[in-house]
Short mmCIF file of C-alpha atoms in Angstrom, two decimals:
data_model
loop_
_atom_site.label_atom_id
_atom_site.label_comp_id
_atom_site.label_asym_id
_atom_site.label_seq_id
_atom_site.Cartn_x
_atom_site.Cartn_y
_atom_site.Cartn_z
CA UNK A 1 -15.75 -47.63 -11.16
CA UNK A 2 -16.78 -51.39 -10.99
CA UNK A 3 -13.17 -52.76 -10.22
CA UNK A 4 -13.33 -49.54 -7.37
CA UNK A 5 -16.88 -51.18 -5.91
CA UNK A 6 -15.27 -54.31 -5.66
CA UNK A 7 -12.69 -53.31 -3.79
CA UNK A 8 -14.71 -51.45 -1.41
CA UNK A 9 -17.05 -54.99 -1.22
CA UNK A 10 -14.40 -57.57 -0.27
CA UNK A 11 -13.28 -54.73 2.44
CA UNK A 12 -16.82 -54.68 4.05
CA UNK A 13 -16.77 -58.82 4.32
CA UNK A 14 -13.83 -58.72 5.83
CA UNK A 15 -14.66 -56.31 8.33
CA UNK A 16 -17.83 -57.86 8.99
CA UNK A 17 -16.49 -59.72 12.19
CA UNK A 18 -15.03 -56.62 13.80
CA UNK A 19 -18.00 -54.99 13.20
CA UNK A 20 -16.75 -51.34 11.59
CA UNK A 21 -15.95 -50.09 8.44
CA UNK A 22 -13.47 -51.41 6.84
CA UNK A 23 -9.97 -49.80 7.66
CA UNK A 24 -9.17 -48.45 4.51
CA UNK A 25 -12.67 -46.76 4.63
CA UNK A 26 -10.59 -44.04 6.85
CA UNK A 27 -7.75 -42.27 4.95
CA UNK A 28 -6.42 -39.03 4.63
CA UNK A 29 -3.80 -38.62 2.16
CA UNK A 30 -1.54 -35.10 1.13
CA UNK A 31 -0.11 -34.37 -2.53
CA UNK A 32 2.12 -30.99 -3.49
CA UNK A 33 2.54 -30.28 -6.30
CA UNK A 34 4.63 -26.61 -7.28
CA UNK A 35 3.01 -24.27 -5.01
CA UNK A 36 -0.24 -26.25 -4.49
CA UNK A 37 -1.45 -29.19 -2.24
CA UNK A 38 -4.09 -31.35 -2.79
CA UNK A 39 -5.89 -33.32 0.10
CA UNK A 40 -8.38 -36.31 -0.11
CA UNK A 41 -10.34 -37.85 2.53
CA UNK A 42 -12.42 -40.93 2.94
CA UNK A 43 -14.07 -40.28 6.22
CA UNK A 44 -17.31 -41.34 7.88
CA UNK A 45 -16.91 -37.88 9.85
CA UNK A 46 -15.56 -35.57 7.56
CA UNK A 47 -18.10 -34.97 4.97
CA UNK A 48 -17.79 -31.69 3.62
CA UNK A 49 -15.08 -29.55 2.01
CA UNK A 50 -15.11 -27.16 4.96
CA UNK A 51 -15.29 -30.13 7.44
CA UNK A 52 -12.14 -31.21 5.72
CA UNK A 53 -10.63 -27.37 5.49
CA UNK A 54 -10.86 -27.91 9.20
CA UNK A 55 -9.50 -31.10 10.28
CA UNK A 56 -6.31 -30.24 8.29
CA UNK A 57 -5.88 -26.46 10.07
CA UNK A 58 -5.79 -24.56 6.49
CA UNK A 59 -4.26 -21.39 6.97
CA UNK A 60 -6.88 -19.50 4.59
CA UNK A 61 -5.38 -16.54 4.73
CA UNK A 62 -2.00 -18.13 2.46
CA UNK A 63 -4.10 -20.51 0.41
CA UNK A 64 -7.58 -20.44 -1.66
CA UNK A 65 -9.13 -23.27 -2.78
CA UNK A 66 -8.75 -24.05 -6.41
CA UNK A 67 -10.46 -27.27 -6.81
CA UNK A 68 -12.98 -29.04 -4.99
CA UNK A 69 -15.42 -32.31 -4.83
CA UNK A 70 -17.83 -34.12 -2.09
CA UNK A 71 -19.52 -37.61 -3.02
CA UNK A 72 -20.80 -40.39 -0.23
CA UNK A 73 -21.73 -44.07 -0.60
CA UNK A 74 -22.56 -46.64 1.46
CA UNK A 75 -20.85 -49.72 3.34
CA UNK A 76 -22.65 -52.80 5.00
CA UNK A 77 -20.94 -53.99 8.00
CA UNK A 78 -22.29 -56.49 11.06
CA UNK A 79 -22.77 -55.32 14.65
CA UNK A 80 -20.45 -57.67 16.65
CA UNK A 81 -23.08 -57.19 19.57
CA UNK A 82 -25.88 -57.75 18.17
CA UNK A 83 -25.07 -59.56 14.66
CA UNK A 84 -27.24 -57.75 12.45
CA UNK A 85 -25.75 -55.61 9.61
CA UNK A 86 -25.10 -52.02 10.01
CA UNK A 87 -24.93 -49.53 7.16
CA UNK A 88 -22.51 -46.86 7.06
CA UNK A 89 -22.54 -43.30 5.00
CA UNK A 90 -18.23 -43.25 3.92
CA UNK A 91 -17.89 -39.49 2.49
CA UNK A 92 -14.93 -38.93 -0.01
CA UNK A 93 -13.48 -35.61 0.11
CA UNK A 94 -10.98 -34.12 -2.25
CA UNK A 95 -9.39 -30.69 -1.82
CA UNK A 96 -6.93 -28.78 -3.88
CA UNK A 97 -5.53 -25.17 -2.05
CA UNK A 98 -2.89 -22.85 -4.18
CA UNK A 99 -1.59 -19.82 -2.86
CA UNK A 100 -3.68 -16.65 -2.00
CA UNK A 101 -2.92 -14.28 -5.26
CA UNK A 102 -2.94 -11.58 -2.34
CA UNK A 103 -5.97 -9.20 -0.87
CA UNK A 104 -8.82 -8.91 -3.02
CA UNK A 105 -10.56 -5.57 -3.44
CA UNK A 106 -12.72 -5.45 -0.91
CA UNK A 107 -9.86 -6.99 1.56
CA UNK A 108 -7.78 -4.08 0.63
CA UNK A 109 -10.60 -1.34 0.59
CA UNK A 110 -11.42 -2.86 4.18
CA UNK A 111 -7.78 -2.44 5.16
CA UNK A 112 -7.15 1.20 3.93
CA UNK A 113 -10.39 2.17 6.12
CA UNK A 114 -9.33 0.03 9.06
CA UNK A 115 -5.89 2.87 8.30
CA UNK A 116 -7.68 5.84 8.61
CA UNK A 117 -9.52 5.03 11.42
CA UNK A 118 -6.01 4.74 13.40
CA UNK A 119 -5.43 8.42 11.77
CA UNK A 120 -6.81 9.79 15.01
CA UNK A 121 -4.13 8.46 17.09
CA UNK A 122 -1.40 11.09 16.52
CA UNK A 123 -2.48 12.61 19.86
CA UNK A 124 -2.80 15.28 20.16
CA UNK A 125 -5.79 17.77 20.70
CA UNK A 126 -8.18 19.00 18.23
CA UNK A 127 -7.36 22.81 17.29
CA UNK A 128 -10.25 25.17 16.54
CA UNK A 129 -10.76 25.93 13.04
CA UNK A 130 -10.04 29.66 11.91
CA UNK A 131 -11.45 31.09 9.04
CA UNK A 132 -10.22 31.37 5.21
CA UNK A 133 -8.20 34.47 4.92
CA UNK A 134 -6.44 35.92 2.38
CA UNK A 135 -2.58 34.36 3.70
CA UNK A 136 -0.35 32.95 1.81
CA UNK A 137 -0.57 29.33 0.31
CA UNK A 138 1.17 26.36 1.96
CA UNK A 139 1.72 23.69 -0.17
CA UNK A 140 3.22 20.38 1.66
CA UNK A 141 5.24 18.21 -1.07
CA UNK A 142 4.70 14.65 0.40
CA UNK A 143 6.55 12.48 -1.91
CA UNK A 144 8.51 9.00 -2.04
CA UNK A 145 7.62 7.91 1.61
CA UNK A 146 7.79 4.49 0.34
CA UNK A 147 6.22 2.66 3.10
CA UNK A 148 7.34 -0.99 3.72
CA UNK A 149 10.48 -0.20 2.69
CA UNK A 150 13.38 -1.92 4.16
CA UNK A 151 16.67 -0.71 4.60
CA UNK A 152 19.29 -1.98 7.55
CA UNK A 153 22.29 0.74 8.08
CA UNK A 154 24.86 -2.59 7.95
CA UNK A 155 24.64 -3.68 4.82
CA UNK A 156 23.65 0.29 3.15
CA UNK A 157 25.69 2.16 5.91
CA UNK A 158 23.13 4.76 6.07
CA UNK A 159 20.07 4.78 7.93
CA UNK A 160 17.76 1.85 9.12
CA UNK A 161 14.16 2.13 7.86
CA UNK A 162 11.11 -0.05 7.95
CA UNK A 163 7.19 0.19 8.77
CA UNK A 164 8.24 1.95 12.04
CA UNK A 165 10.01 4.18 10.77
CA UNK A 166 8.16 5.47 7.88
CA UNK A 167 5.85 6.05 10.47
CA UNK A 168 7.04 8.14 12.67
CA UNK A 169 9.29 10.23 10.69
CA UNK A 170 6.59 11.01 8.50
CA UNK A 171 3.84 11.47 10.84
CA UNK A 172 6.53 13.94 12.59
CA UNK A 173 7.83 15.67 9.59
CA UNK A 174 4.67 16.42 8.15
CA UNK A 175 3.33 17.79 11.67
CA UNK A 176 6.37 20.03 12.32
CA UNK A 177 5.46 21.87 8.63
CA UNK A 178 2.26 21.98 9.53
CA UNK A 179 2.83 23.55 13.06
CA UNK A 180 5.32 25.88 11.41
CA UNK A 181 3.27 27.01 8.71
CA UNK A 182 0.13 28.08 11.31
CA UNK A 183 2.53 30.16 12.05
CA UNK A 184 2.15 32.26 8.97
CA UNK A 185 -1.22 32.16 8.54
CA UNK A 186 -2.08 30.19 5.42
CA UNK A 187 -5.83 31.11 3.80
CA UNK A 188 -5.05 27.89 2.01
CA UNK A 189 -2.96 24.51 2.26
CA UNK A 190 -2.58 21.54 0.24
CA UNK A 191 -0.93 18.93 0.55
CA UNK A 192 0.45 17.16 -2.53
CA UNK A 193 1.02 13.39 -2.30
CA UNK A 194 3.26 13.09 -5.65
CA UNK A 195 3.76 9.31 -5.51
CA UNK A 196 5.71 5.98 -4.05
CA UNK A 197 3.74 6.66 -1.08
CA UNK A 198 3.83 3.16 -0.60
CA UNK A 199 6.81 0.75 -1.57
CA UNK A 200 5.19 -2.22 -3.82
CA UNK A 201 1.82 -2.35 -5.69
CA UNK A 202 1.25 -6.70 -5.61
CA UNK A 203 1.31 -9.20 -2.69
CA UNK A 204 4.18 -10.38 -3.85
CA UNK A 205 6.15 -6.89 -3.70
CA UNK A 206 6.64 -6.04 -6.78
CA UNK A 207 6.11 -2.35 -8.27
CA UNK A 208 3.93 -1.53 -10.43
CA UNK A 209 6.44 -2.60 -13.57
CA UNK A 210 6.99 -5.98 -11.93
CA UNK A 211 10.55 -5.41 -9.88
CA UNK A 212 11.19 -7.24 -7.17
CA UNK A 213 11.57 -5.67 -3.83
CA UNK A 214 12.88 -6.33 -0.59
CA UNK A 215 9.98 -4.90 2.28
CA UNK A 216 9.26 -5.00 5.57
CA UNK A 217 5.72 -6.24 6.37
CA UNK A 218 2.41 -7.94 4.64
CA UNK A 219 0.82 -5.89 1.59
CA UNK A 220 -2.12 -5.26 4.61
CA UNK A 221 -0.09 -3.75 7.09
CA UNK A 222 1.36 -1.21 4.72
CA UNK A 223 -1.94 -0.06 3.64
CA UNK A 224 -2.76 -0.05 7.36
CA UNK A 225 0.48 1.69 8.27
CA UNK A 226 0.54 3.81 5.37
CA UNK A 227 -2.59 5.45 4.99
CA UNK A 228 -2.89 5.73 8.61
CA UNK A 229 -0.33 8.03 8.77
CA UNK A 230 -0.81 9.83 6.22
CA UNK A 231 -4.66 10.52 6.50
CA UNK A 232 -3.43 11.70 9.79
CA UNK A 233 -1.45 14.90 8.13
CA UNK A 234 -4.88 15.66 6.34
CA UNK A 235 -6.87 15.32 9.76
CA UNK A 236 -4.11 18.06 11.40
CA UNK A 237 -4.16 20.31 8.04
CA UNK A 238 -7.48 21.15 7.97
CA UNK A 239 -7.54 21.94 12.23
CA UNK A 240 -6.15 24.81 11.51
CA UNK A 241 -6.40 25.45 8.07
CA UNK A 242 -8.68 24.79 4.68
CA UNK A 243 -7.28 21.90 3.13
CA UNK A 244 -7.30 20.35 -0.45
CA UNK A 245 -5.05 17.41 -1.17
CA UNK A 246 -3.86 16.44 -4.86
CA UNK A 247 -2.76 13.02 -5.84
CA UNK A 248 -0.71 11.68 -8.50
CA UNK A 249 0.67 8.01 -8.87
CA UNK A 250 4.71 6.73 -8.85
CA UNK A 251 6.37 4.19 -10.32
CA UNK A 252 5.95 1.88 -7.50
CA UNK A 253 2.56 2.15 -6.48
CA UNK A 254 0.41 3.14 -9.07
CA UNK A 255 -2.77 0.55 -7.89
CA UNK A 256 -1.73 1.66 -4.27
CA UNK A 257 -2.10 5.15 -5.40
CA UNK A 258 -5.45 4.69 -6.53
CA UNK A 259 -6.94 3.40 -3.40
CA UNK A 260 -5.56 5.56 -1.66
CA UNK A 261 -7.11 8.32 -3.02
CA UNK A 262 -10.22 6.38 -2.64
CA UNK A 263 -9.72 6.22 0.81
CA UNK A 264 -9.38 10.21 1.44
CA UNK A 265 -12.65 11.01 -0.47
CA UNK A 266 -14.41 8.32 1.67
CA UNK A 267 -12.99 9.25 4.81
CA UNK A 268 -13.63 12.96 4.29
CA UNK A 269 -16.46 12.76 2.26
CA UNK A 270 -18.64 14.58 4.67
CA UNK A 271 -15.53 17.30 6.27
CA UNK A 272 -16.37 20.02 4.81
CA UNK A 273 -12.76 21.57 5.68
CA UNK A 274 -11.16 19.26 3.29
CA UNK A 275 -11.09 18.81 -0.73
CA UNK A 276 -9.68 16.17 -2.56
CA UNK A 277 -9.56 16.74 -6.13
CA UNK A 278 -11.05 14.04 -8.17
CA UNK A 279 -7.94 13.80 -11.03
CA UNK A 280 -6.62 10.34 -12.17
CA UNK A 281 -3.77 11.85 -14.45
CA UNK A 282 -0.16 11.82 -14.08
CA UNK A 283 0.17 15.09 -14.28
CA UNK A 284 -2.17 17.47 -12.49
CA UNK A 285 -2.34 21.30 -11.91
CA UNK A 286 -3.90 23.83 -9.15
CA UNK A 287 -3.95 27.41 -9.33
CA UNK A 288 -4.31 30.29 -6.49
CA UNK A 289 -4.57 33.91 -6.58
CA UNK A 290 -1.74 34.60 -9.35
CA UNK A 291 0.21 31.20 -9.10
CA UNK A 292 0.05 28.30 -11.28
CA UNK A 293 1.36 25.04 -9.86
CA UNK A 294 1.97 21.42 -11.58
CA UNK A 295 2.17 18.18 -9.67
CA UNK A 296 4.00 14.50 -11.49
CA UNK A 297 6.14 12.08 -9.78
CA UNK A 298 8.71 12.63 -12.02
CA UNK A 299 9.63 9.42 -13.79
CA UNK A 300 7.49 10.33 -16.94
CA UNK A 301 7.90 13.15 -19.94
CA UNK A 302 10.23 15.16 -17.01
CA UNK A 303 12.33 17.13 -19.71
CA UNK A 304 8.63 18.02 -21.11
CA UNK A 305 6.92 19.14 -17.95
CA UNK A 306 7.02 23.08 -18.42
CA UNK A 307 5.83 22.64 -21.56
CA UNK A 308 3.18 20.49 -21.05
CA UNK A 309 1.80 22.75 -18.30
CA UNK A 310 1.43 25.74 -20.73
CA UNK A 311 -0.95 22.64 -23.00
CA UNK A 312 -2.43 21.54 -20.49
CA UNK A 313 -3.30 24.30 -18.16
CA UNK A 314 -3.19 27.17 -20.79
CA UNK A 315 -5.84 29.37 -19.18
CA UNK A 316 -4.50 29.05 -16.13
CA UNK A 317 -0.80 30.09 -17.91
CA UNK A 318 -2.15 32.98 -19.26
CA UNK A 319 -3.49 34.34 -16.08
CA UNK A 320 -0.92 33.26 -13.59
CA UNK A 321 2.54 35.12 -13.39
CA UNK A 322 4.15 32.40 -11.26
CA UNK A 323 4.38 29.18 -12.42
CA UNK A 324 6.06 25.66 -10.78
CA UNK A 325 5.99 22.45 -10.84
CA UNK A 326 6.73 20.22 -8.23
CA UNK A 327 8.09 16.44 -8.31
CA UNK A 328 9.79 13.71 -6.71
CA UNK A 329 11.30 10.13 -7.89
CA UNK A 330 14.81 11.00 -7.76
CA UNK A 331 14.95 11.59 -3.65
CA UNK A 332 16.88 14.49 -3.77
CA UNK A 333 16.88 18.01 -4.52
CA UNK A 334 18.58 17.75 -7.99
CA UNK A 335 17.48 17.39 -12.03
CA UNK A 336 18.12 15.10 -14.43
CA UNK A 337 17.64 17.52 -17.21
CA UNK A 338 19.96 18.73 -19.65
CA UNK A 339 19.88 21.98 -18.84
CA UNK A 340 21.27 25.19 -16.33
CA UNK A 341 20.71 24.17 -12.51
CA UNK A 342 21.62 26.91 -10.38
CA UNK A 343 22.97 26.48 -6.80
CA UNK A 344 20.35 25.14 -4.99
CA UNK A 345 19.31 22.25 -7.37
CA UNK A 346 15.96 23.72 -8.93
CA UNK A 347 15.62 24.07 -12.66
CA UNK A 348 14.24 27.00 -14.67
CA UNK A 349 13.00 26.43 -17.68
CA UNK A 350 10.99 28.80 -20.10
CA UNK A 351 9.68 30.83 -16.96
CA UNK A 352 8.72 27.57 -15.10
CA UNK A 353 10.52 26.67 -11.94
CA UNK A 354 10.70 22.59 -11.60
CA UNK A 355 11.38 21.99 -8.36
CA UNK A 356 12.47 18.02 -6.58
CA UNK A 357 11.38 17.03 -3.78
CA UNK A 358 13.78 15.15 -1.65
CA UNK A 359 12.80 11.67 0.58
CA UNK A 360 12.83 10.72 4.11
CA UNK A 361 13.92 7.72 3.18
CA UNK A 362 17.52 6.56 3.05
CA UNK A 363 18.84 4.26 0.69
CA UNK A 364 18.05 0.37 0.20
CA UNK A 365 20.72 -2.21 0.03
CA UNK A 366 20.08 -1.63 -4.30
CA UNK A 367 21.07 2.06 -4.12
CA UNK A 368 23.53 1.75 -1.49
CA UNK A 369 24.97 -0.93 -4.28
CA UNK A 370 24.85 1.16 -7.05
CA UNK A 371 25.87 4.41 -5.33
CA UNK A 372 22.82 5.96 -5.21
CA UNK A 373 23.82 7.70 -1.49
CA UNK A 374 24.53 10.56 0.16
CA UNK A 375 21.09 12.34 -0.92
CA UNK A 376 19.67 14.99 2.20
CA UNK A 377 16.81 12.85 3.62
CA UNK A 378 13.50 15.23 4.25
CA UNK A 379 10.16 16.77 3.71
CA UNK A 380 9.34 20.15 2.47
CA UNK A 381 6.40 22.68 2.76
CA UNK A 382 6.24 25.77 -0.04
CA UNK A 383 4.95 29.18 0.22
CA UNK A 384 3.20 31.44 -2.17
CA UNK A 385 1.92 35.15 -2.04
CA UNK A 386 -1.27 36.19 -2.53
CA UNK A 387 -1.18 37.95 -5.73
CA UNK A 388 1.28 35.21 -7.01
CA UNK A 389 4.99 34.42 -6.74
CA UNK A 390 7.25 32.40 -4.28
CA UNK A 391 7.52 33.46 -1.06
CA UNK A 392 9.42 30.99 1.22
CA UNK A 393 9.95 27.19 2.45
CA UNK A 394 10.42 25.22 5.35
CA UNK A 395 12.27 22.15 5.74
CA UNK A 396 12.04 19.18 8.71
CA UNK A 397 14.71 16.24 8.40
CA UNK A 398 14.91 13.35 10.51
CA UNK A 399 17.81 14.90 12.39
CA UNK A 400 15.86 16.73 14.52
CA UNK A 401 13.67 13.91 15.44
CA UNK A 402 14.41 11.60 18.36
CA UNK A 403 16.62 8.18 17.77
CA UNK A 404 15.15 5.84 16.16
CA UNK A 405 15.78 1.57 17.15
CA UNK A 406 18.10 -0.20 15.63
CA UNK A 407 16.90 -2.79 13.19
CA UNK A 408 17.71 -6.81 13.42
CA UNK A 409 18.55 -8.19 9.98
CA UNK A 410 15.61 -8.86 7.33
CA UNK A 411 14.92 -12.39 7.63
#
């Protein structure tokens, strides 16, 4: 400290004949270190942290500050006009940004509300609400959208996907079931959002487990994107129809999943049309006038599930004669169990029908890789008697939607 006031004394008798502080009074210097950057200032005008934030144009929304100090001191100088000494306040400044770990909570929360509010904009007019009757149920499987995906048909040579995409083929997929299945007069929908709704889980696009992914798109916009749309297929349910929704998290977005959820009891907190059931398990069941249903992902206890259904929903076992469960993970309609799948890729196991839900999605430059191709790309929507048992499905595939652009390479 005393060799440091020295210094700073010879400088102000030297500069005592021009008058001003003394030059190296005025210095701005820039260190990096790994990802971080430290700045310090010695500045008669910058004399906070934030004036010093602001005179180096810190983009705050990449960087946080990790470390920061403010201390001032005083230098005698002589007025050249005048000849009478002048004292100046000299601020030092020192600044040290790393980068942003990604959104906080209330960041994200604030983003997945600023999504539902676009969930209005699928345009198109409100529909009077009819009554509860005693129709069939219509459960719509909406699984493994994976929003902020990226796929580019070059390098997969299937189909291109990315924010865009996901957004219109799932905002028209899950419309076209919907439209279809006013059509038969449902006393009762839900729709079932069985996981990797969204693509990554962290700011740096990893799932859940920590693999790296390629995506299109900041972790904001794919909440923004993502629950946008999808709050949007809620909002046209429950026009026409009473409307529950179950949730249950993926492999990729289990944090995602959670908010999300959030965000549909807050959004239709007061709507008295619409029901979302307040279950944080992986597994979840809902039962309707004779038929038992179970909801998972899929990547968990799979070779269990009908067995875990008749634990875990035994009452509702015992009184229901029909009994699924629906999943998703593996886009496509196909098992991984061990056991008898008959033609049209649906397991039956002890009396329980395990059905797999396929994707929208095509395949990623990893799956394209590794073979993982050739799966039928689209969304389903079940039917179920009153009384109990199976009684139909519909199915809309990106085939019959209009062409979608072609995408530039990922950069």
């Amino acid at each position: 400290m005393a060799r440091e006031a020295l210094r700073h004394a010879v400088a102000a008798r030297t500069a005592t004949a021009a008058g001003k502080p003394p030059d190296d009074a005025e210095q701005l210097t820039e260190r990096r270190e790994g990802g971080e950057i430290e700045y310090r200032s010695t500045s008669a005008t910058i004399r906070t942290v934030e004036d010093l934030l602001r005179h180096i144009e810190a983009d705050m929304e990449r960087f946080e500050v990790a470390a920061s100090e403010a201390t001032t001191w005083q230098v005698a100088t002589v007025d050249r006009t005048t000849g009478k000494p002048v004292v100046t306040d000299l601020y030092r400044v020192f600044v040290r940004l790393r980068p942003r770990a990604g959104p906080g909570v209330a960041e994200m929360v604030r983003a997945m509300i600023a999504g539902a509010a676009r969930a209005g904009e699928i345009g198109r007019p409100a529909a009077k609400r009819k009554k509860a009757t005693r129709g069939p149920w219509q459960v719509l499987v909406v699984a493994d959208t994976h929003f902020a995906k990226y796929a580019w048909s070059a390098t997969t040579g299937g189909g291109d996907y990315d924010l865009d995409h996901a957004d219109r083929l799932v905002r028209r997929a899950g419309v076209d079931l919907i439209d279809q299945g006013d059509a038969h007069k449902p006393g009762r929908r839900t729709i079932a959002f069985l996981g990797d709704l969204f693509h990554y889980d962290t700011p740096d696009a990893k799932t859940t487990r920590g693999t790296q992914l390629e995506r299109d798109g900041r972790i904001e916009k794919m909440i923004q994107t993502g629950s946008a749309a999808l709050v949007s297929l809620v909002e046209r349910s429950a026009e026409t129809c009473p409307t529950d929704c179950v949730v249950v998290p993926g492999n990729h977005d289990e944090t995602m999943t959670a908010w999300f959820r959030l965000i549909l009891e807050t959004h239709f907190a007061k709507d008295r049309r619409v029901a979302i059931h307040r279950a944080f398990t992986h597994r979840q069941y809902l039962e309707h006038d004779g038929t038992l249903l179970g909801f998972a992902h899929g990547d968990k206890a799979r070779a269990k599930l009908p067995a875990l259904m008749a634990l875990e929903a035994s009452q509702a076992w015992a009184r229901c004669r029909c009994r699924e469960i629906h999943t998703g993970h593996l886009h496509k309609q196909a098992s991984r169990l061990r056991r008898v799948v008959d033609s049209d890729g649906i397991d039956t196991v002890d009396g329980v029908v395990t059905r797999t839900a396929p994707a929208l999605c095509p395949p990623d430059d990893w799956h394209a890789q590794e073979g993982w191709i050739g799966s039928r790309q689209a969304m389903e929507t079940f039917f179920y008697a009153p009384g109990g048992g199976f009684a139909g499905m519909l199915v809309s595939s990106p085939g019959s939607l209009a062409p979608a652009r072609r995408l530039a390479p990922c950069r």
